[in-house]
Short mmCIF file of C-alpha atoms and ligand atoms in Angstrom, two decimals:
data_model
loop_
_atom_site.label_atom_id
_atom_site.label_comp_id
_atom_site.label_asym_id
_atom_site.label_seq_id
_atom_site.Cartn_x
_atom_site.Cartn_y
_atom_site.Cartn_z
CA MET A 29 101.46 94.59 97.23
CA THR A 30 100.00 95.18 100.68
CA TYR A 31 99.73 98.79 101.67
CA HIS A 32 99.07 100.15 105.12
CA LEU A 33 97.34 103.42 105.82
CA TYR A 34 99.42 106.06 107.62
CA TRP A 35 98.39 109.45 108.99
CA GLY A 36 100.49 112.57 109.02
CA ASP A 37 100.88 116.31 108.66
CA LEU A 38 103.32 117.82 106.16
CA HIS A 39 102.67 121.50 106.95
CA ASN A 40 102.92 123.18 110.37
CA HIS A 41 104.67 126.00 112.16
CA ASN A 42 106.13 126.95 115.53
CA SER A 43 108.41 129.64 116.93
CA VAL A 44 111.25 128.48 114.66
CA GLY A 45 110.35 130.97 111.94
CA LEU A 46 107.81 133.77 112.39
CA PHE A 47 108.10 133.65 116.18
CA TYR A 48 105.93 136.70 116.73
CA TYR A 49 102.83 134.74 115.76
CA SER A 50 103.83 131.08 115.49
CA LYS A 51 104.33 129.43 118.88
CA GLY A 52 106.07 126.62 120.68
CA SER A 53 109.47 124.92 120.56
CA LEU A 54 110.48 122.38 117.92
CA ALA A 55 111.09 119.79 120.64
CA ARG A 56 107.46 120.17 121.72
CA THR A 57 106.26 119.97 118.10
CA ILE A 58 108.10 116.68 117.63
CA ASP A 59 106.79 115.30 120.93
CA ILE A 60 103.20 116.12 119.90
CA ALA A 61 103.63 114.70 116.39
CA LYS A 62 104.99 111.42 117.80
CA SER A 63 102.08 111.13 120.23
CA HIS A 64 99.34 110.90 117.59
CA LEU A 65 100.75 110.70 114.04
CA ASP A 66 102.68 108.20 111.93
CA PHE A 67 104.65 110.80 109.99
CA PHE A 68 105.20 114.54 109.85
CA ALA A 69 107.30 117.28 108.31
CA PHE A 70 108.14 120.51 110.05
CA THR A 71 107.93 123.43 107.62
CA GLY A 72 109.17 126.61 109.34
CA HIS A 73 108.63 129.95 107.62
CA ALA A 74 111.88 130.49 105.71
CA HIS A 75 111.67 133.09 102.96
CA TRP A 76 109.46 135.50 101.01
CA HIS A 77 111.25 136.86 97.96
CA ASP A 78 108.58 139.37 96.93
CA MET A 79 107.43 140.47 100.37
CA PRO A 80 105.73 143.87 100.36
CA ILE A 81 106.56 146.79 102.65
CA MET A 82 103.91 146.63 105.40
CA PRO A 83 102.36 149.37 107.57
CA ASN A 84 104.29 150.11 110.79
CA ASN A 85 107.28 148.26 109.28
CA GLY A 86 105.40 144.99 109.85
CA HIS A 87 107.55 143.32 107.18
CA LEU A 88 110.61 143.66 109.44
CA LYS A 89 109.02 141.17 111.83
CA TRP A 90 108.80 138.70 108.97
CA SER A 91 112.45 139.32 107.98
CA GLU A 92 113.53 138.80 111.60
CA GLY A 93 111.55 135.55 111.67
CA PHE A 94 113.23 134.31 108.48
CA GLU A 95 116.69 135.17 109.87
CA HIS A 96 115.82 133.31 113.06
CA HIS A 97 114.72 130.29 111.00
CA THR A 98 118.02 130.41 109.06
CA ARG A 99 120.08 130.56 112.27
CA GLU A 100 118.12 127.61 113.69
CA TRP A 101 118.47 125.48 110.52
CA PRO A 102 121.40 123.32 111.78
CA ASN A 103 119.50 122.65 115.01
CA THR A 104 116.28 121.91 113.06
CA LYS A 105 118.17 119.39 110.92
CA ARG A 106 119.61 117.70 113.99
CA LEU A 107 116.25 117.44 115.82
CA ILE A 108 114.37 116.14 112.77
CA ALA A 109 117.10 113.59 112.02
CA SER A 110 116.98 112.22 115.55
CA ALA A 111 113.15 112.19 115.59
CA ASN A 112 112.99 109.81 112.64
CA VAL A 113 112.95 106.15 113.68
CA ASP A 114 111.97 104.00 110.72
CA GLY A 115 109.24 101.56 111.70
CA GLU A 116 108.09 103.72 114.62
CA PHE A 117 107.79 107.33 113.52
CA VAL A 118 108.74 109.16 110.35
CA ALA A 119 109.99 112.76 110.40
CA TYR A 120 110.89 114.80 107.32
CA LEU A 121 112.99 117.94 107.12
CA GLY A 122 111.31 120.86 105.38
CA TYR A 123 110.55 124.54 105.26
CA GLU A 124 108.03 126.95 103.78
CA TRP A 125 108.76 129.27 100.88
CA HIS A 126 106.36 132.18 100.31
CA SER A 127 105.75 133.76 96.95
CA ALA A 128 103.10 136.18 95.73
CA GLN A 129 104.16 135.63 92.14
CA TYR A 130 104.16 131.82 92.12
CA GLY A 131 102.11 130.88 95.19
CA ASP A 132 103.48 129.34 98.43
CA ARG A 133 105.24 125.97 98.60
CA SER A 134 106.03 123.58 101.42
CA VAL A 135 109.49 122.19 100.62
CA ILE A 136 109.98 118.66 101.99
CA PHE A 137 113.13 116.58 101.78
CA PRO A 138 113.47 112.80 101.52
CA ASP A 139 116.48 112.71 103.89
CA ASP A 140 118.61 114.77 106.26
CA SER A 141 120.83 116.34 103.62
CA GLY A 142 118.34 119.01 102.50
CA LYS A 143 119.70 122.53 102.20
CA LEU A 144 117.84 125.69 103.09
CA ILE A 145 117.64 127.38 99.68
CA ARG A 146 116.19 130.86 100.11
CA ALA A 147 115.50 131.19 96.41
CA ASP A 148 114.31 134.45 94.91
CA ASP A 149 112.89 132.65 91.92
CA LEU A 150 110.80 129.51 91.49
CA ALA A 151 113.12 128.18 88.79
CA GLU A 152 115.99 128.10 91.31
CA LEU A 153 113.82 126.34 93.93
CA THR A 154 112.51 123.85 91.34
CA ALA A 155 116.03 123.07 90.13
CA TYR A 156 117.16 122.38 93.70
CA ALA A 157 114.05 120.26 94.35
CA ALA A 158 114.72 118.24 91.20
CA SER A 159 118.37 117.65 92.14
CA SER A 160 117.72 116.84 95.81
CA GLY A 161 114.49 114.87 95.27
CA ALA A 162 112.46 117.33 97.34
CA LEU A 163 108.69 117.70 97.09
CA LEU A 164 107.18 121.16 96.60
CA ILE A 165 103.58 121.15 97.86
CA PRO A 166 101.45 124.14 96.84
CA HIS A 167 99.09 125.17 99.63
CA HIS A 168 96.27 127.63 100.42
CA ILE A 169 95.99 127.82 96.65
CA GLY A 170 92.45 129.24 96.77
CA TYR A 171 93.53 132.82 97.41
CA LYS A 172 93.73 135.26 94.53
CA SER A 173 97.09 135.11 92.72
CA GLY A 174 99.69 137.81 93.34
CA LEU A 175 99.67 140.28 96.21
CA PRO A 176 98.20 140.21 98.77
CA GLY A 177 96.46 136.85 98.21
CA ARG A 178 99.46 134.58 97.45
CA GLY A 179 97.15 132.00 95.80
CA ALA A 180 97.98 129.49 93.08
CA ASN A 181 99.63 130.39 89.80
CA TRP A 182 98.78 127.35 87.67
CA ASP A 183 101.47 128.13 85.07
CA ALA A 184 104.04 127.83 87.86
CA ILE A 185 102.88 124.46 89.24
CA ASP A 186 105.19 121.79 87.86
CA GLU A 187 103.97 118.24 88.58
CA SER A 188 107.50 116.85 88.15
CA VAL A 189 108.30 118.32 91.59
CA SER A 190 104.71 118.86 92.80
CA PRO A 191 102.69 115.64 92.45
CA LEU A 192 100.44 116.71 95.36
CA LEU A 193 98.42 119.68 96.43
CA GLU A 194 96.99 120.61 99.82
CA VAL A 195 93.18 120.78 99.41
CA TYR A 196 92.33 121.82 102.98
CA SER A 197 94.12 123.40 105.96
CA GLU A 198 93.31 125.79 108.79
CA HIS A 199 92.92 128.46 106.05
CA GLY A 200 89.87 126.57 104.74
CA GLY A 201 89.10 124.24 101.85
CA HIS A 202 89.60 124.85 98.17
CA GLU A 203 88.50 121.70 96.43
CA ARG A 204 85.84 123.89 94.78
CA ASP A 205 84.47 127.41 95.16
CA ARG A 206 81.00 126.58 96.55
CA GLY A 207 81.84 123.82 98.98
CA PRO A 208 82.05 124.11 102.75
CA TRP A 209 85.11 125.50 104.58
CA PRO A 210 85.30 128.98 103.02
CA TYR A 211 88.37 131.12 103.71
CA TYR A 212 87.82 133.43 106.70
CA ARG A 213 90.78 133.05 109.01
CA HIS A 214 93.58 134.96 107.25
CA THR A 215 94.35 138.39 105.86
CA ASN A 216 94.85 137.01 102.33
CA GLY A 217 91.11 137.33 101.58
CA PRO A 218 88.51 134.89 100.21
CA ARG A 219 88.93 131.99 97.77
CA THR A 220 88.43 132.23 94.04
CA THR A 221 86.97 129.80 91.49
CA ARG A 222 90.13 130.03 89.37
CA ASN A 223 92.32 128.77 92.19
CA THR A 224 90.43 125.69 93.30
CA TRP A 225 91.76 122.16 93.00
CA GLN A 226 88.91 121.37 90.57
CA TYR A 227 89.99 124.25 88.35
CA GLY A 228 93.55 122.91 88.23
CA LEU A 229 92.34 119.36 87.52
CA ALA A 230 90.19 120.70 84.68
CA LEU A 231 93.31 122.37 83.24
CA GLY A 232 94.82 118.89 83.08
CA LYS A 233 97.09 119.25 86.11
CA LYS A 234 97.82 115.86 87.64
CA LEU A 235 97.71 116.78 91.32
CA GLY A 236 96.96 114.31 94.08
CA ALA A 237 95.24 115.38 97.30
CA VAL A 238 96.56 115.78 100.81
CA CYS A 239 95.47 118.03 103.66
CA GLY A 240 97.86 119.71 106.08
CA THR A 241 97.15 121.74 109.16
CA ASP A 242 99.30 124.84 108.50
CA ASP A 243 98.92 125.06 112.27
CA HIS A 244 100.67 128.03 113.91
CA PHE A 245 100.58 126.73 117.50
CA GLY A 246 103.30 124.12 116.89
CA TYR A 247 100.68 121.35 116.88
CA PRO A 248 101.15 118.96 113.92
CA GLY A 249 97.99 117.01 113.16
CA ALA A 250 95.80 119.40 115.17
CA TYR A 251 92.22 118.15 114.97
CA GLY A 252 90.06 120.02 112.50
CA GLU A 253 92.93 121.61 110.58
CA GLY A 254 93.62 118.82 108.08
CA LEU A 255 95.55 115.55 107.86
CA ALA A 256 97.27 113.63 105.09
CA ALA A 257 96.66 109.91 104.56
CA VAL A 258 99.17 107.79 102.63
CA TYR A 259 99.05 104.17 101.53
CA ALA A 260 102.58 102.82 101.95
CA GLU A 261 104.30 99.49 102.41
CA ALA A 262 105.83 100.34 105.77
CA LYS A 263 106.17 103.13 108.27
CA THR A 264 109.57 104.23 106.98
CA ARG A 265 110.79 107.43 105.37
CA ALA A 266 111.44 105.68 102.06
CA SER A 267 108.06 103.88 101.92
CA ILE A 268 105.94 106.87 102.83
CA TRP A 269 107.98 108.97 100.42
CA GLU A 270 107.23 106.48 97.65
CA GLY A 271 103.50 106.66 98.51
CA LEU A 272 103.55 110.47 98.34
CA TRP A 273 105.20 110.47 94.90
CA ALA A 274 102.76 107.81 93.65
CA ARG A 275 99.91 110.11 94.83
CA ARG A 276 98.58 107.15 96.84
CA THR A 277 97.25 109.81 99.17
CA TYR A 278 94.13 111.58 100.30
CA GLY A 279 93.20 114.29 102.72
CA VAL A 280 90.73 114.66 105.58
CA THR A 281 89.57 117.69 107.55
CA GLY A 282 89.91 116.00 110.94
CA ASP A 283 88.26 112.61 111.48
CA ARG A 284 90.51 109.86 110.14
CA ILE A 285 88.07 108.55 107.55
CA GLU A 286 89.43 105.46 105.80
CA LEU A 287 88.94 105.62 102.06
CA ASP A 288 89.86 103.24 99.27
CA LEU A 289 89.08 104.06 95.64
CA ARG A 290 89.94 101.82 92.70
CA VAL A 291 89.27 102.15 89.00
CA ASN A 292 89.84 98.97 87.00
CA GLY A 293 91.78 97.72 89.99
CA ALA A 294 94.24 100.65 90.11
CA LEU A 295 94.71 102.56 93.38
CA MET A 296 94.08 106.25 93.90
CA GLY A 297 96.72 108.51 92.36
CA ALA A 298 97.35 106.15 89.44
CA THR A 299 97.16 106.89 85.74
CA ILE A 300 95.80 103.89 83.84
CA PRO A 301 95.67 103.23 80.10
CA TRP A 302 92.55 104.33 78.29
CA ALA A 303 89.71 101.85 78.52
CA ALA A 304 86.10 102.45 77.52
CA HIS A 305 84.81 100.45 80.47
CA ARG A 306 85.66 101.60 84.00
CA HIS A 307 84.86 99.50 87.05
CA ILE A 308 84.86 101.72 90.12
CA GLN A 309 85.16 100.31 93.65
CA VAL A 310 84.78 102.42 96.77
CA LYS A 311 85.31 101.44 100.39
CA VAL A 312 84.85 103.89 103.25
CA ARG A 313 85.08 103.59 106.99
CA GLY A 314 84.36 106.75 108.93
CA TRP A 315 84.35 107.79 112.58
CA ASP A 316 80.79 109.11 112.57
CA ASP A 317 77.64 108.44 110.56
CA ILE A 318 78.57 108.85 106.91
CA ALA A 319 76.10 111.28 105.39
CA MET A 320 77.14 110.91 101.76
CA ILE A 321 79.81 109.50 99.47
CA GLU A 322 80.13 111.16 96.08
CA VAL A 323 81.97 109.78 93.06
CA LEU A 324 83.11 112.52 90.72
CA LYS A 325 84.17 112.23 87.10
CA ASN A 326 85.90 115.26 85.59
CA ASN A 327 84.69 117.32 88.60
CA ARG A 328 81.01 116.35 88.18
CA VAL A 329 79.23 114.06 90.60
CA ILE A 330 78.18 110.91 88.73
CA TYR A 331 77.04 108.84 91.73
CA ARG A 332 75.91 109.44 95.31
CA TYR A 333 75.78 106.79 97.98
CA PHE A 334 73.89 107.32 101.23
CA PRO A 335 74.60 104.64 103.87
CA GLU A 336 71.32 105.51 105.59
CA ASP A 337 69.42 104.11 102.60
CA HIS A 338 70.96 100.71 103.32
CA ALA A 339 71.04 100.70 107.13
CA LEU A 340 68.62 99.31 109.67
CA PRO A 341 67.78 101.50 112.63
CA GLN A 342 69.99 100.32 115.50
CA THR A 343 68.54 99.86 118.92
CA THR A 344 70.65 97.30 120.73
CA GLY A 345 74.18 98.69 121.15
CA ALA A 346 75.65 95.36 120.04
CA GLY A 347 78.08 94.65 117.22
CA THR A 348 80.81 97.07 116.16
CA VAL A 349 79.97 100.56 117.39
CA LEU A 350 81.73 103.90 117.70
CA CYS A 351 81.58 105.81 120.96
CA ARG A 352 82.75 109.45 120.99
CA VAL A 353 83.62 111.04 124.33
CA GLU A 354 83.88 114.81 123.82
CA PHE A 355 84.84 117.14 126.65
CA GLY A 356 85.46 120.83 127.30
CA TRP A 357 83.04 123.78 126.99
CA GLY A 358 83.38 125.85 130.17
CA PRO A 359 82.88 129.54 130.95
CA TRP A 360 81.90 131.89 128.19
CA ALA A 361 84.76 134.34 127.52
CA ALA A 362 82.63 137.37 128.36
CA LEU A 363 82.24 136.09 131.94
CA GLY A 364 85.85 137.17 132.45
CA ILE A 365 87.05 133.89 133.97
CA PRO A 366 89.25 132.42 131.26
CA ARG A 367 90.79 129.14 132.38
CA VAL A 368 92.48 126.03 131.09
CA THR A 369 90.94 122.81 132.39
CA ASP A 370 93.03 119.66 132.81
CA TRP A 371 91.19 116.41 132.17
CA LEU A 372 92.08 112.90 133.25
CA PHE A 373 89.74 110.09 132.21
CA GLU A 374 89.69 106.34 132.65
CA ALA A 375 87.31 104.34 130.50
CA THR A 376 86.53 100.67 131.03
CA VAL A 377 84.24 98.47 128.98
CA GLU A 378 82.66 95.40 130.52
CA ARG A 379 81.34 92.42 128.53
CA SER A 380 82.70 94.17 125.42
CA ARG A 381 86.11 95.25 124.18
CA PHE A 382 87.91 98.24 122.75
CA ARG A 383 89.33 97.61 119.30
CA ARG A 384 91.00 100.94 118.62
CA TYR A 385 90.57 104.65 119.12
CA MET A 386 90.88 107.92 117.22
CA PRO A 387 92.35 110.96 119.00
CA CYS A 388 90.71 114.34 118.27
CA PHE A 389 93.11 116.77 119.94
CA GLN A 390 93.08 120.36 118.79
CA SER A 391 95.85 122.96 118.86
CA GLY A 392 94.36 125.42 121.31
CA PRO A 393 94.99 126.77 123.83
CA MET A 394 98.72 127.11 123.13
CA ASP A 395 100.65 125.57 126.02
CA GLU A 396 104.33 124.61 125.95
CA GLU A 397 104.09 122.12 128.83
CA ARG A 398 100.64 120.55 128.73
CA ARG A 399 99.94 117.53 126.52
CA ASN A 400 96.92 115.74 125.12
CA ARG A 401 97.84 112.10 125.36
CA VAL A 402 96.45 108.58 125.52
CA LEU A 403 98.40 107.13 128.45
CA GLU A 404 97.18 103.54 128.33
CA PHE A 405 95.08 101.57 125.88
CA GLY A 406 94.05 97.93 126.12
CA ARG A 407 91.17 95.61 125.29
CA ASN A 408 89.02 96.82 128.14
CA HIS A 409 90.69 99.90 129.47
CA CYS A 410 91.85 103.35 128.33
CA ARG A 411 93.33 106.24 130.27
CA TRP A 412 93.93 109.65 128.75
CA GLN A 413 94.80 113.20 129.69
CA SER A 414 93.89 116.38 127.91
CA TYR A 415 93.35 120.10 128.40
CA THR A 416 90.70 122.43 127.03
CA SER A 417 89.82 126.09 127.16
CA ARG A 418 87.31 128.34 125.49
CA ASP A 419 90.02 131.00 125.40
CA GLY A 420 92.37 130.35 122.46
CA SER A 421 90.54 127.30 121.13
CA PHE A 422 90.64 126.55 117.41
CA ALA A 423 87.67 127.95 115.45
CA GLU A 424 85.94 128.71 118.79
CA ILE A 425 85.39 124.99 119.35
CA PRO A 426 86.32 124.52 123.03
CA THR A 427 86.54 120.70 123.09
CA ASN A 428 88.70 117.67 122.50
CA ALA A 429 87.51 114.10 122.03
CA LEU A 430 88.44 110.47 121.84
CA VAL A 431 86.40 108.05 119.72
CA PHE A 432 86.44 104.35 120.54
CA GLU A 433 85.64 101.49 118.25
CA ILE A 434 83.98 98.92 120.49
CA GLU A 435 83.10 95.32 119.83
CA ALA A 436 79.93 95.35 121.86
CA VAL A 437 77.79 92.46 123.07
CA PRO A 438 74.29 92.68 124.56
CA GLY A 439 74.55 93.76 128.17
CA GLY A 440 77.86 95.58 127.64
CA THR A 441 78.62 98.68 129.69
CA LEU A 442 80.94 101.66 129.55
CA HIS A 443 82.36 102.86 132.83
CA LEU A 444 83.90 106.37 132.85
CA GLN A 445 85.96 107.54 135.77
CA LEU A 446 86.69 111.24 135.68
CA LYS A 447 89.77 112.01 137.81
CA SER A 448 90.20 115.66 136.83
CA PRO A 449 88.90 118.39 136.97
CA VAL A 450 86.67 116.61 139.55
CA GLU A 451 86.43 113.00 140.71
CA ARG A 452 83.19 111.44 139.50
CA ASP A 453 82.17 108.00 138.21
CA PHE A 454 79.63 107.23 135.51
CA THR A 455 78.29 103.94 134.16
CA TYR A 456 76.30 103.61 130.96
CA ALA A 457 74.67 100.59 129.35
CA LEU A 458 75.77 100.46 125.71
CA SER A 459 72.15 99.63 124.84
CA SER A 460 71.16 102.95 126.38
CA LEU A 461 73.94 104.86 124.55
CA ALA A 462 72.61 103.35 121.34
CA GLN A 463 69.39 105.28 122.03
CA SER A 464 70.67 108.56 123.39
CA SER A 465 73.77 110.56 124.22
CA GLU A 466 74.56 111.38 127.85
CA ILE A 467 75.78 114.75 129.10
CA GLU A 468 77.50 115.39 132.42
CA PHE A 469 78.65 118.60 134.11
CA THR A 470 81.75 118.92 136.28
CA ALA A 471 80.15 121.36 138.77
CA ASP A 472 77.61 124.18 138.81
CA PHE A 473 77.22 126.81 136.10
CA PRO A 474 79.52 127.98 134.43
CA CYS A 475 81.46 124.71 134.65
CA GLU A 476 82.93 122.36 132.05
CA SER A 477 81.01 119.41 130.65
CA PHE A 478 81.34 116.29 128.58
CA ILE A 479 79.16 114.22 126.32
CA VAL A 480 79.18 110.56 125.46
CA HIS A 481 77.67 110.76 122.01
CA ARG A 482 74.97 108.40 120.81
CA LEU A 483 76.66 105.30 119.43
CA VAL A 484 77.43 105.11 115.73
CA THR A 485 76.60 101.76 114.16
CA GLU A 486 78.74 99.74 111.79
CA GLN A 487 76.16 100.19 109.05
CA MET A 488 76.25 103.98 109.32
CA CYS A 489 80.02 104.45 109.56
CA SER A 490 81.04 102.09 106.78
CA ALA A 491 80.16 101.60 103.14
CA GLU A 492 81.30 99.56 100.22
CA PHE A 493 79.93 99.80 96.68
CA GLU A 494 80.85 99.36 93.04
CA LEU A 495 79.69 101.02 89.86
CA ASP A 496 80.51 100.98 86.18
CA ASP A 497 81.11 103.88 83.89
CA VAL A 498 81.88 104.35 80.22
CA GLY A 499 84.57 106.68 78.93
CA THR A 500 83.96 109.26 76.25
CA HIS A 501 87.04 111.52 76.25
CA LYS A 502 90.68 110.64 75.79
CA SER A 503 91.66 111.80 79.26
CA GLU A 504 89.31 111.59 82.24
CA PHE A 505 89.66 111.42 86.00
CA TYR A 506 87.65 110.13 88.94
CA TYR A 507 87.82 111.03 92.61
CA VAL A 508 85.69 110.52 95.72
CA ARG A 509 84.40 113.00 98.28
CA VAL A 510 83.11 111.74 101.64
CA THR A 511 81.00 113.78 104.04
CA GLN A 512 80.25 112.60 107.57
CA ALA A 513 77.18 113.71 109.51
CA ASN A 514 79.41 115.81 111.80
CA GLY A 515 80.72 117.71 108.77
CA HIS A 516 84.16 116.10 108.54
CA MET A 517 85.22 115.27 105.01
CA ALA A 518 87.71 113.31 102.94
CA TRP A 519 88.91 113.86 99.36
CA SER A 520 90.72 111.10 97.48
CA SER A 521 93.48 111.68 94.98
CA PRO A 522 92.07 111.15 91.50
CA ILE A 523 92.65 108.19 89.23
CA TRP A 524 93.34 109.33 85.68
CA VAL A 525 92.24 107.25 82.70
CA GLY A 526 94.12 107.96 79.49
CA GLU A 527 97.01 110.37 79.19
ZN1 LIG B 603 101.84 129.54 103.10
ZN1 LIG B 604 102.30 127.56 106.29
#
């Protein structure tokens, strides 16, 4: 079976739901998803059966939002149905169900017939999921259980309807309690050891990994908020759905790191019969230097691979290289001149060629009309538009970026034509970019700027290794954690050996 890798976001919000803090139209959400993802589900805020009374009647705003979501449901169904075009772009119908008692779920349907079930009990929701084939994906599990955390309740997570778990979103990461990406952004408090993915895996829960943005600016796939990767036969609803149920999935924080893990030949997400000998194969291709690849067995690291130990220092700028063009910055908020800057770039490579690119477009600032978009892409030429602002940027990171994979030959050059916010031309020898980044300003202080990052070499962004391990317990699991030099990470679904 040949599987292709597809990128998507199964958890995001806009004004269809809690409109007082989630923004943007559903039409815009779909337009954005189509522009940079292979698949997505829209999961509007729909119901909270054990919602507390809040100060200043704050809970009434939530109730109003849920009523709005209910009224919009027929329109949501219509828009999602028409957005799905098998082979081109996959859209799933869904919604979000809150629960302090059981933990939140994203409810995602395989087809357009899904009903909005505003269940007051998890048993009712689970029964409907089982009968309709829906997926229930637990998310932001790391909070404390109950009120006000709304974190995981392991007793309530039923793998027959929940084969996957979100391990990272804009809330933070909860693979483990000491890792990076702590919970700071929401009122639900910090993360707890008892509600990490590792804790659930140790309990014997068979939960594959995805990441989802949980973006509230109507921006599915927003850079830095989490993405889901699925290995599927084709870009169709049915194929991607099959991949999700098979747990042939993994999650990344932002950069679309390619990751393949096999144990005795089986793909990630599989359960294989017990065998004393385990042959583990790992293949990774990142979009930055890979700092470290860790292989974990039963939540403990058993092997670490550092590409730098195997790489030669690069000096030529030839071969396969990655070139990241990052743009934004601009006036510090305290200067009192908040502004949104529109960018238009044209990039041309000479004596070399573009192979592909990765978009890194974040959700902020919220703007109904503006779009981040690659307008043209060919072997030698790329044109893209974007907008950035320090005001309203995600995690106070006021930039967007595009990363090119370039097949470079000695003497190759990169020509950048900036058309907006100012008209300027820049030419760089790839051999020079192999040595140092280049920074340009759009005007005088306090203007915007951009950087062409120092090139990433093939040897530093890719890795392939094998190792052998011996089993000791009747049920064991392996997964892989990847960390790039720029901090972006990937977590594979586990492979279980034994029961
Ligand atoms: Zn939630
Ligand atoms: Zn959510």
